[in-house]
Amino acid sequence: MYGIPDNLTDVIAVEVVEGQPIYIKVTEVHWEGHYPHSNETIFAELTEGSSEKDITIQIKKLLKRKTYIRKCEYCNLYHINGWMHGKSCCQSCAENKFGVIY
Ligand SMILES: [Zn+2]
């Protein structure tokens, strides 16, 4: 829905409440040692009644916003920064390909 990649449906939320603006939220994850801390940030606010197309356009923008999301060169999937091992490699590829242990 709205072009949210399957692996990001847990971290990108589109909140549609009647009579309220539509909020697109992204969950950011920060690590303290092995403990993840997540917090939700509002990425965009759209006026009530915005079309599915308008929302999809915002999701596309969000996927390009490197402060939140990066694309892994190896699996070609988008990940939030908290799941990235480096700028272009996600944590699961780092584990699978380079033997990094998380
Ligand atoms: Zn990957």
Tab-separated table of C-alpha atoms and ligand atoms in Angstrom:
chain	number	residue	atom	x	y	z
A	1	MET	CA	0.000	0.000	0.000
A	2	TYR	CA	1.220	3.480	-0.950
A	3	GLY	CA	4.365	1.902	-2.358
A	4	ILE	CA	5.806	1.064	1.038
A	5	PRO	CA	8.295	-1.791	0.523
A	6	ASP	CA	7.214	-5.046	2.212
A	7	ASN	CA	10.157	-5.091	4.574
A	8	LEU	CA	9.387	-1.565	5.798
A	9	THR	CA	5.716	-1.930	6.670
A	10	ASP	CA	6.664	-2.120	10.367
A	11	VAL	CA	8.588	1.137	10.323
A	12	ILE	CA	6.653	3.333	7.921
A	13	ALA	CA	3.146	4.177	9.011
A	14	VAL	CA	0.475	6.163	7.263
A	15	GLU	CA	-2.056	7.412	9.763
A	16	VAL	CA	-5.392	8.251	8.288
A	17	VAL	CA	-7.940	9.485	10.796
A	18	GLU	CA	-11.154	11.069	9.647
A	19	GLY	CA	-11.218	14.796	10.249
A	20	GLN	CA	-7.465	14.903	10.896
A	21	PRO	CA	-4.432	15.568	8.754
A	22	ILE	CA	-2.751	12.463	7.364
A	23	TYR	CA	0.580	11.720	8.992
A	24	ILE	CA	3.386	9.719	7.471
A	25	LYS	CA	5.583	8.433	10.251
A	26	VAL	CA	8.905	6.697	10.198
A	27	THR	CA	10.391	4.732	13.067
A	28	GLU	CA	14.036	5.466	13.702
A	29	VAL	CA	16.191	2.978	15.540
A	30	HIS	CA	19.281	3.886	17.530
A	31	TRP	CA	21.498	1.355	19.181
A	32	GLU	CA	22.924	1.523	22.643
A	33	GLY	CA	25.217	-1.446	22.596
A	34	HIS	CA	22.906	-4.279	21.636
A	35	TYR	CA	19.757	-2.543	22.733
A	36	PRO	CA	17.655	-0.856	20.118
A	37	HIS	CA	15.813	2.309	20.992
A	38	SER	CA	13.177	3.365	18.572
A	39	ASN	CA	11.215	6.516	18.198
A	40	GLU	CA	8.640	7.615	15.720
A	41	THR	CA	9.163	10.770	13.721
A	42	ILE	CA	6.590	12.537	11.603
A	43	PHE	CA	8.045	12.726	8.116
A	44	ALA	CA	5.144	14.469	6.417
A	45	GLU	CA	1.759	15.894	7.158
A	46	LEU	CA	-0.826	15.946	4.410
A	47	THR	CA	-4.181	17.631	4.410
A	48	GLU	CA	-7.221	15.543	5.155
A	49	GLY	CA	-8.593	13.859	2.068
A	50	SER	CA	-5.244	13.684	0.250
A	51	SER	CA	-5.345	11.024	-2.418
A	52	GLU	CA	-3.526	7.726	-2.348
A	53	LYS	CA	-1.326	9.172	-5.091
A	54	ASP	CA	-0.327	12.137	-2.899
A	55	ILE	CA	0.630	9.748	-0.121
A	56	THR	CA	2.581	7.523	-2.512
A	57	ILE	CA	4.571	10.555	-3.688
A	58	GLN	CA	5.527	11.335	-0.084
A	59	ILE	CA	6.566	7.722	0.534
A	60	LYS	CA	8.806	7.903	-2.534
A	61	LYS	CA	10.411	11.047	-1.123
A	62	LEU	CA	10.894	9.355	2.224
A	63	LEU	CA	12.675	6.403	0.606
A	64	LYS	CA	15.171	8.842	-0.903
A	65	ARG	CA	15.772	10.677	2.351
A	66	LYS	CA	19.131	9.370	3.499
A	67	THR	CA	18.701	10.750	6.990
A	68	TYR	CA	16.088	8.017	7.504
A	69	ILE	CA	16.480	5.361	4.867
A	70	ARG	CA	19.215	3.872	2.726
A	71	LYS	CA	19.294	1.232	0.056
A	72	CYS	CA	21.520	-1.761	0.559
A	73	GLU	CA	23.800	-2.427	-2.418
A	74	TYR	CA	23.797	-6.141	-1.768
A	75	CYS	CA	20.146	-7.109	-1.263
A	76	ASN	CA	18.834	-4.027	-3.058
A	77	LEU	CA	16.292	-3.395	-0.332
A	78	TYR	CA	15.557	-0.202	1.519
A	79	HIS	CA	16.323	-0.168	5.209
A	80	ILE	CA	16.039	2.419	7.943
A	81	ASN	CA	19.442	3.691	9.035
A	82	GLY	CA	19.203	1.750	12.290
A	83	TRP	CA	19.317	-1.484	10.287
A	84	MET	CA	22.295	-0.497	8.187
A	85	HIS	CA	25.787	-1.782	8.818
A	86	GLY	CA	27.354	0.985	6.757
A	87	LYS	CA	26.284	3.505	4.173
A	88	SER	CA	25.514	0.885	1.546
A	89	CYS	CA	25.240	-2.433	3.353
A	90	CYS	CA	22.490	-3.585	5.686
A	91	GLN	CA	23.031	-5.550	8.879
A	92	SER	CA	21.730	-8.851	7.534
A	93	CYS	CA	23.987	-8.662	4.458
A	94	ALA	CA	26.920	-7.781	6.716
A	95	GLU	CA	26.158	-10.963	8.666
A	96	ASN	CA	25.569	-13.163	5.638
A	97	LYS	CA	28.336	-11.931	3.393
A	98	PHE	CA	31.035	-10.684	5.706
A	99	GLY	CA	30.440	-12.710	8.844
A	100	VAL	CA	29.820	-9.652	10.988
A	101	ILE	CA	27.995	-10.704	14.140
A	102	TYR	CA	25.266	-8.547	15.551
B	1	ZN	ZN	21.291	-5.988	2.459
